[in-house]
Amino acid sequence: MMAAHAWMPLSPCGDGCVAEGATVGRARAVLRFAGLAGVLAAGALVAPVVLVLRGRAREAVLRGWFRLMVRASGVGMRVVGERRFQGTPGRGVLVVANHVSWLDELVVDSVQPIRIVAKRDIRSWPVLGWIITAARTVYLDRERLRLLPGTVAELAAALRSGAAVGVHAEGTTWCGSESGPFRPALFQAALDAGVPVRPVALRYLRGGVATTRPAYVGADGLVDAIWRVVRTGGLVVEVHVLDEIAPGRAADRRELAALAQSATERVLPPGAAVGAGHRAVVAARAPGMVAPGVPARVVLSPAVLPPGAASAEVVVPRRGRSGRRRLSRKG
């Protein structure tokens, strides 16, 4: 179990959030999976060459490769708004997007390849983890809160150098029918560097209707999440590149995070009705505590379930081990 602390991002989304039912045949899904693996392998082979390229040449090659990855997955893509994240070439910008799927990084880089802030687990992803690391990713260790100031400083330095750097401000994945609160900590880097923030909203649709099929939540492994996507037909991701938030508009990082979240929520309104099968995993933030000042016993009441959730799996640390309880609104 991960070390618990008050900053640890939590999501109420679990396996029950994800829409069921494959919409393409197994043979076609296998072809997509193989195509995705082929593009990934090709990327690993040409990566040493790409790393020596500079400027627009490197950007064009990387953008083309990421677009091939998205296309090989069977996913269509539509960009709404600006075609680049940097309003001023050579000026740093903090790109802030909601987080739903393993596809998110590929989709964002298909618009404009950028440096990203990612959880350290991504380093261990087969092949893709190596490529992402080679792209000068800033890794965030969510289990060791004391390292956060160093991550913010590294991020601010990258922004001052003129880089576009992407973060998922929710800190973890949500299923897409609901979104999480934007965590303000990493917004401090934009304030320190004096650069704008570019909110980006990602919407996954099937047949023009929002879908949770691409969500990477719950007990899913990466391969499981990829397989679900390649077995889904008619999947389209919309990338809404919203107006920049100029330096000076916010007094502090909390206000800046609120401005960015407000911008994305105009495109991604909160899900009013999560299905009755919605399941949540709630992790206590410290032994005996669910949140700062909230004892674990409070969790053991259906009143704390997320809106619309019929049940939740509650994880409560007890003397170095975790106990699990199943709660439901019926008692």
Short mmCIF file of C-alpha atoms in Angstrom, two decimals:
data_model
loop_
_atom_site.label_atom_id
_atom_site.label_comp_id
_atom_site.label_asym_id
_atom_site.label_seq_id
_atom_site.Cartn_x
_atom_site.Cartn_y
_atom_site.Cartn_z
CA MET A 1 0.00 0.00 0.00
CA MET A 2 1.28 3.51 -0.79
CA ALA A 3 2.44 5.73 1.99
CA ALA A 4 -0.45 7.90 3.13
CA HIS A 5 -0.36 11.67 3.59
CA ALA A 6 -2.74 14.59 3.28
CA TRP A 7 -1.58 15.57 -0.23
CA MET A 8 -2.10 12.09 -1.73
CA PRO A 9 -4.64 12.46 -4.59
CA LEU A 10 -7.67 10.19 -4.26
CA SER A 11 -10.29 9.25 -6.83
CA PRO A 12 -13.68 7.68 -6.11
CA CYS A 13 -13.60 5.90 -9.46
CA GLY A 14 -13.31 2.12 -9.60
CA ASP A 15 -13.93 -0.81 -11.92
CA GLY A 16 -17.69 -0.28 -11.80
CA CYS A 17 -17.33 3.15 -13.44
CA VAL A 18 -16.17 1.67 -16.73
CA ALA A 19 -18.78 0.93 -19.38
CA GLU A 20 -18.91 -2.75 -20.30
CA GLY A 21 -19.22 -4.53 -23.62
CA ALA A 22 -16.75 -4.78 -26.51
CA THR A 23 -17.93 -3.26 -29.79
CA VAL A 24 -15.41 -4.74 -32.25
CA GLY A 25 -14.53 -8.36 -32.89
CA ARG A 26 -11.60 -10.08 -31.26
CA ALA A 27 -9.69 -10.44 -34.55
CA ARG A 28 -9.88 -6.72 -35.25
CA ALA A 29 -8.90 -5.93 -31.67
CA VAL A 30 -5.85 -8.21 -31.96
CA LEU A 31 -4.82 -6.41 -35.16
CA ARG A 32 -5.12 -3.06 -33.40
CA PHE A 33 -3.12 -4.31 -30.44
CA ALA A 34 -0.43 -5.66 -32.75
CA GLY A 35 -0.37 -2.40 -34.70
CA LEU A 36 0.02 -0.42 -31.50
CA ALA A 37 2.87 -2.68 -30.40
CA GLY A 38 4.51 -2.25 -33.81
CA VAL A 39 4.37 1.54 -33.69
CA LEU A 40 5.71 1.44 -30.14
CA ALA A 41 8.61 -0.80 -31.17
CA ALA A 42 9.39 1.41 -34.16
CA GLY A 43 9.48 4.40 -31.83
CA ALA A 44 12.00 2.67 -29.60
CA LEU A 45 14.22 1.95 -32.61
CA VAL A 46 14.23 5.51 -33.95
CA ALA A 47 14.32 7.23 -30.53
CA PRO A 48 18.14 7.65 -30.52
CA VAL A 49 17.89 9.51 -33.84
CA VAL A 50 14.98 11.66 -32.68
CA LEU A 51 16.88 12.71 -29.58
CA VAL A 52 19.57 14.41 -31.66
CA LEU A 53 17.03 16.40 -33.69
CA ARG A 54 16.18 19.92 -32.60
CA GLY A 55 13.38 22.43 -33.02
CA ARG A 56 10.51 21.94 -35.43
CA ALA A 57 12.09 18.86 -37.04
CA ARG A 58 12.06 16.97 -33.76
CA GLU A 59 8.58 18.21 -32.93
CA ALA A 60 7.19 17.09 -36.30
CA VAL A 61 8.64 13.58 -35.96
CA LEU A 62 7.39 13.16 -32.40
CA ARG A 63 3.94 14.53 -33.19
CA GLY A 64 3.61 12.15 -36.13
CA TRP A 65 4.66 9.19 -33.97
CA PHE A 66 2.18 10.01 -31.21
CA ARG A 67 -0.60 10.43 -33.76
CA LEU A 68 0.24 7.00 -35.19
CA MET A 69 -0.03 5.55 -31.67
CA VAL A 70 -3.49 7.05 -31.21
CA ARG A 71 -4.63 5.93 -34.66
CA ALA A 72 -3.28 2.40 -34.16
CA SER A 73 -5.40 2.18 -31.00
CA GLY A 74 -8.49 2.68 -33.14
CA VAL A 75 -9.16 6.11 -31.66
CA GLY A 76 -10.15 9.16 -33.67
CA MET A 77 -9.03 12.61 -32.58
CA ARG A 78 -10.50 16.09 -32.92
CA VAL A 79 -8.78 19.30 -31.78
CA VAL A 80 -11.00 22.23 -30.77
CA GLY A 81 -9.43 25.68 -30.39
CA GLU A 82 -5.75 26.54 -30.75
CA ARG A 83 -3.50 24.13 -32.64
CA ARG A 84 -0.53 24.71 -30.32
CA PHE A 85 -0.21 25.10 -26.58
CA GLN A 86 2.36 27.90 -26.69
CA GLY A 87 0.70 31.19 -27.58
CA THR A 88 4.15 32.78 -27.88
CA PRO A 89 6.89 30.61 -29.47
CA GLY A 90 9.79 30.05 -27.11
CA ARG A 91 7.86 31.13 -24.04
CA GLY A 92 7.20 28.55 -21.34
CA VAL A 93 3.64 27.47 -20.61
CA LEU A 94 2.12 25.13 -18.05
CA VAL A 95 -0.36 22.87 -19.87
CA VAL A 96 -3.02 21.59 -17.45
CA ALA A 97 -5.33 18.75 -18.53
CA ASN A 98 -7.85 16.49 -16.83
CA HIS A 99 -6.78 12.85 -16.46
CA VAL A 100 -8.88 9.91 -17.66
CA SER A 101 -6.83 7.39 -19.59
CA TRP A 102 -3.41 5.99 -20.46
CA LEU A 103 -4.13 7.62 -23.84
CA ASP A 104 -4.01 11.13 -22.39
CA GLU A 105 -0.26 11.65 -22.82
CA LEU A 106 -0.34 10.34 -26.39
CA VAL A 107 -3.27 12.60 -27.24
CA VAL A 108 -1.72 15.74 -25.74
CA ASP A 109 1.59 15.10 -27.51
CA SER A 110 -0.30 14.56 -30.77
CA VAL A 111 -1.22 18.26 -30.60
CA GLN A 112 2.24 19.46 -29.59
CA PRO A 113 4.97 17.29 -28.06
CA ILE A 114 5.75 18.66 -24.62
CA ARG A 115 7.55 17.67 -21.45
CA ILE A 116 5.25 16.12 -18.88
CA VAL A 117 5.05 15.67 -15.15
CA ALA A 118 4.21 12.03 -14.49
CA LYS A 119 4.05 9.65 -11.57
CA ARG A 120 7.22 7.64 -11.21
CA ASP A 121 5.39 4.34 -11.96
CA ILE A 122 5.38 5.24 -15.67
CA ARG A 123 9.13 4.66 -15.77
CA SER A 124 8.44 0.91 -15.55
CA TRP A 125 5.97 0.79 -18.47
CA PRO A 126 7.36 -1.48 -21.22
CA VAL A 127 9.18 0.54 -23.94
CA LEU A 128 6.85 3.53 -23.60
CA GLY A 129 8.27 4.27 -20.17
CA TRP A 130 11.78 4.46 -21.63
CA ILE A 131 10.63 6.76 -24.43
CA ILE A 132 8.76 9.03 -22.02
CA THR A 133 11.83 9.20 -19.78
CA ALA A 134 14.03 10.07 -22.77
CA ALA A 135 11.67 12.97 -23.49
CA ARG A 136 12.91 14.63 -20.26
CA THR A 137 9.83 13.83 -18.21
CA VAL A 138 9.69 15.35 -14.73
CA TYR A 139 8.79 12.50 -12.37
CA LEU A 140 6.65 13.03 -9.29
CA ASP A 141 6.97 10.71 -6.31
CA ARG A 142 3.53 10.94 -4.72
CA GLU A 143 4.55 8.74 -1.80
CA ARG A 144 7.34 11.06 -0.60
CA LEU A 145 5.77 14.43 0.06
CA ARG A 146 9.07 15.96 1.17
CA LEU A 147 10.30 15.76 -2.45
CA LEU A 148 7.45 17.93 -3.77
CA PRO A 149 9.26 21.30 -3.40
CA GLY A 150 12.14 19.92 -5.48
CA THR A 151 9.70 18.79 -8.18
CA VAL A 152 8.09 22.25 -8.25
CA ALA A 153 11.54 23.86 -8.56
CA GLU A 154 12.51 21.52 -11.42
CA LEU A 155 9.23 22.29 -13.16
CA ALA A 156 9.71 26.05 -12.74
CA ALA A 157 13.23 25.82 -14.20
CA ALA A 158 11.88 24.00 -17.26
CA LEU A 159 9.20 26.67 -17.72
CA ARG A 160 11.77 29.48 -17.44
CA SER A 161 13.83 27.80 -20.16
CA GLY A 162 10.88 28.20 -22.55
CA ALA A 163 9.51 24.65 -22.38
CA ALA A 164 5.86 23.67 -22.55
CA VAL A 165 5.27 21.28 -19.66
CA GLY A 166 2.10 19.29 -19.07
CA VAL A 167 0.54 18.25 -15.77
CA HIS A 168 -2.63 16.43 -14.75
CA ALA A 169 -3.82 18.67 -11.96
CA GLU A 170 -6.22 16.10 -10.49
CA GLY A 171 -3.17 14.05 -9.57
CA THR A 172 -4.79 10.75 -10.53
CA THR A 173 -7.22 9.33 -13.08
CA TRP A 174 -10.98 9.80 -12.94
CA CYS A 175 -13.45 7.87 -15.08
CA GLY A 176 -14.60 10.82 -17.20
CA SER A 177 -18.20 10.92 -16.00
CA GLU A 178 -16.87 13.01 -13.13
CA SER A 179 -13.68 15.00 -12.69
CA GLY A 180 -11.57 15.66 -9.63
CA PRO A 181 -10.45 18.84 -7.89
CA PHE A 182 -7.35 20.47 -9.33
CA ARG A 183 -4.49 20.19 -6.85
CA PRO A 184 -2.79 23.60 -6.53
CA ALA A 185 0.77 22.52 -5.63
CA LEU A 186 2.23 22.30 -9.15
CA PHE A 187 0.62 25.59 -10.20
CA GLN A 188 3.23 27.27 -7.99
CA ALA A 189 5.79 26.53 -10.71
CA ALA A 190 3.91 28.74 -13.20
CA LEU A 191 3.77 31.56 -10.65
CA ASP A 192 7.48 31.21 -9.85
CA ALA A 193 8.42 31.19 -13.54
CA GLY A 194 6.02 33.99 -14.51
CA VAL A 195 4.47 32.00 -17.37
CA PRO A 196 0.87 31.45 -18.49
CA VAL A 197 -1.26 28.38 -17.83
CA ARG A 198 -3.01 26.65 -20.73
CA PRO A 199 -6.08 24.64 -19.63
CA VAL A 200 -6.87 21.62 -21.82
CA ALA A 201 -10.03 19.52 -21.56
CA LEU A 202 -10.03 15.92 -22.83
CA ARG A 203 -13.40 14.35 -23.69
CA TYR A 204 -13.79 10.72 -24.78
CA LEU A 205 -16.86 10.02 -26.91
CA ARG A 206 -18.45 7.08 -28.64
CA GLY A 207 -21.20 7.85 -31.11
CA GLY A 208 -21.11 11.47 -29.96
CA VAL A 209 -21.87 10.47 -26.36
CA ALA A 210 -19.43 10.61 -23.46
CA THR A 211 -18.02 7.20 -22.55
CA THR A 212 -15.90 5.80 -19.72
CA ARG A 213 -14.46 2.94 -21.81
CA PRO A 214 -10.94 4.46 -22.05
CA ALA A 215 -10.72 5.14 -18.31
CA TYR A 216 -7.67 3.75 -16.53
CA VAL A 217 -9.07 3.28 -13.03
CA GLY A 218 -9.70 0.66 -10.38
CA ALA A 219 -7.77 -2.59 -10.43
CA ASP A 220 -6.90 -2.33 -14.13
CA GLY A 221 -3.40 -3.15 -15.27
CA LEU A 222 -2.02 -1.24 -18.24
CA VAL A 223 -2.53 -4.15 -20.65
CA ASP A 224 -6.16 -4.55 -19.50
CA ALA A 225 -6.83 -0.86 -20.10
CA ILE A 226 -5.23 -0.98 -23.57
CA TRP A 227 -7.21 -4.10 -24.50
CA ARG A 228 -10.49 -2.43 -23.53
CA VAL A 229 -9.70 0.53 -25.81
CA VAL A 230 -8.74 -1.58 -28.85
CA ARG A 231 -11.98 -3.55 -28.43
CA THR A 232 -14.04 -0.36 -28.59
CA GLY A 233 -15.34 0.91 -31.92
CA GLY A 234 -16.16 4.50 -32.80
CA LEU A 235 -14.04 5.99 -30.01
CA VAL A 236 -13.12 9.65 -30.48
CA VAL A 237 -11.20 11.97 -28.19
CA GLU A 238 -11.83 15.71 -28.30
CA VAL A 239 -8.94 17.94 -27.25
CA HIS A 240 -10.21 21.36 -26.22
CA VAL A 241 -7.27 23.79 -26.14
CA LEU A 242 -8.67 26.64 -24.07
CA ASP A 243 -7.56 30.26 -23.65
CA GLU A 244 -4.35 30.91 -21.75
CA ILE A 245 -4.51 32.23 -18.20
CA ALA A 246 -2.03 35.10 -18.26
CA PRO A 247 0.54 35.66 -15.50
CA GLY A 248 -0.80 38.00 -12.83
CA ARG A 249 -4.46 36.97 -13.10
CA ALA A 250 -4.24 34.88 -9.93
CA ALA A 251 -2.94 35.99 -6.55
CA ASP A 252 -1.76 32.53 -5.53
CA ARG A 253 -1.63 28.91 -6.68
CA ARG A 254 -5.07 28.08 -5.26
CA GLU A 255 -6.73 30.83 -7.23
CA LEU A 256 -4.78 29.81 -10.34
CA ALA A 257 -5.90 26.18 -9.95
CA ALA A 258 -9.50 27.35 -9.51
CA LEU A 259 -9.33 29.44 -12.71
CA ALA A 260 -7.97 26.49 -14.69
CA GLN A 261 -10.59 24.13 -13.29
CA SER A 262 -13.38 26.58 -14.04
CA ALA A 263 -12.21 26.80 -17.66
CA THR A 264 -12.20 23.02 -18.14
CA GLU A 265 -15.53 22.55 -16.36
CA ARG A 266 -17.22 24.71 -18.97
CA VAL A 267 -16.32 21.93 -21.41
CA LEU A 268 -16.54 19.07 -18.91
CA PRO A 269 -19.56 19.71 -16.69
CA PRO A 270 -19.59 17.54 -13.56
CA GLY A 271 -21.36 14.20 -14.10
CA ALA A 272 -24.80 14.64 -12.57
CA ALA A 273 -25.59 10.94 -12.47
CA VAL A 274 -23.02 8.27 -11.88
CA GLY A 275 -24.53 4.85 -12.52
CA ALA A 276 -25.80 2.71 -9.66
CA GLY A 277 -22.87 0.36 -10.21
CA HIS A 278 -20.30 3.11 -9.55
CA ARG A 279 -17.74 1.77 -7.09
CA ALA A 280 -15.13 3.72 -5.22
CA VAL A 281 -11.93 2.92 -3.44
CA VAL A 282 -11.34 5.28 -0.55
CA ALA A 283 -7.88 5.21 1.02
CA ALA A 284 -7.24 6.61 4.46
CA ARG A 285 -4.69 9.42 4.28
CA ALA A 286 -2.89 8.41 7.46
CA PRO A 287 -3.25 5.60 9.99
CA GLY A 288 -6.65 6.08 11.56
CA MET A 289 -7.43 9.15 9.44
CA VAL A 290 -9.42 9.53 6.22
CA ALA A 291 -8.51 13.17 5.78
CA PRO A 292 -6.77 15.69 7.99
CA GLY A 293 -8.85 15.84 11.16
CA VAL A 294 -11.29 13.13 10.04
CA PRO A 295 -10.97 9.83 11.94
CA ALA A 296 -11.29 6.55 10.07
CA ARG A 297 -14.48 5.60 11.84
CA VAL A 298 -16.29 8.35 9.89
CA VAL A 299 -15.63 6.42 6.68
CA LEU A 300 -17.52 3.46 8.03
CA SER A 301 -20.81 5.17 7.27
CA PRO A 302 -22.62 5.23 3.91
CA ALA A 303 -22.96 9.00 4.33
CA VAL A 304 -19.38 9.47 3.11
CA LEU A 305 -19.91 7.68 -0.21
CA PRO A 306 -19.27 9.79 -3.33
CA PRO A 307 -22.41 11.29 -4.93
CA GLY A 308 -24.24 8.62 -6.93
CA ALA A 309 -22.13 5.77 -5.61
CA ALA A 310 -24.14 2.75 -4.51
CA SER A 311 -21.20 1.22 -2.69
CA ALA A 312 -17.55 1.73 -1.89
CA GLU A 313 -14.57 -0.33 -0.90
CA VAL A 314 -12.89 1.37 2.02
CA VAL A 315 -9.21 0.86 2.82
CA VAL A 316 -8.26 1.67 6.40
CA PRO A 317 -4.65 1.18 7.60
CA ARG A 318 -4.39 -0.71 10.87
CA ARG A 319 -1.03 -1.10 12.58
CA GLY A 320 0.94 -1.39 9.36
CA ARG A 321 -1.60 -3.45 7.43
CA SER A 322 -4.74 -2.48 5.58
CA GLY A 323 -8.27 -3.56 6.38
CA ARG A 324 -11.06 -3.44 3.80
CA ARG A 325 -14.75 -2.85 4.32
CA ARG A 326 -17.58 -2.86 1.80
CA LEU A 327 -20.14 -0.10 2.35
CA SER A 328 -23.47 0.41 0.63
CA ARG A 329 -26.31 2.88 0.90
CA LYS A 330 -28.59 0.04 1.88
CA GLY A 331 -26.67 -0.50 5.06
#
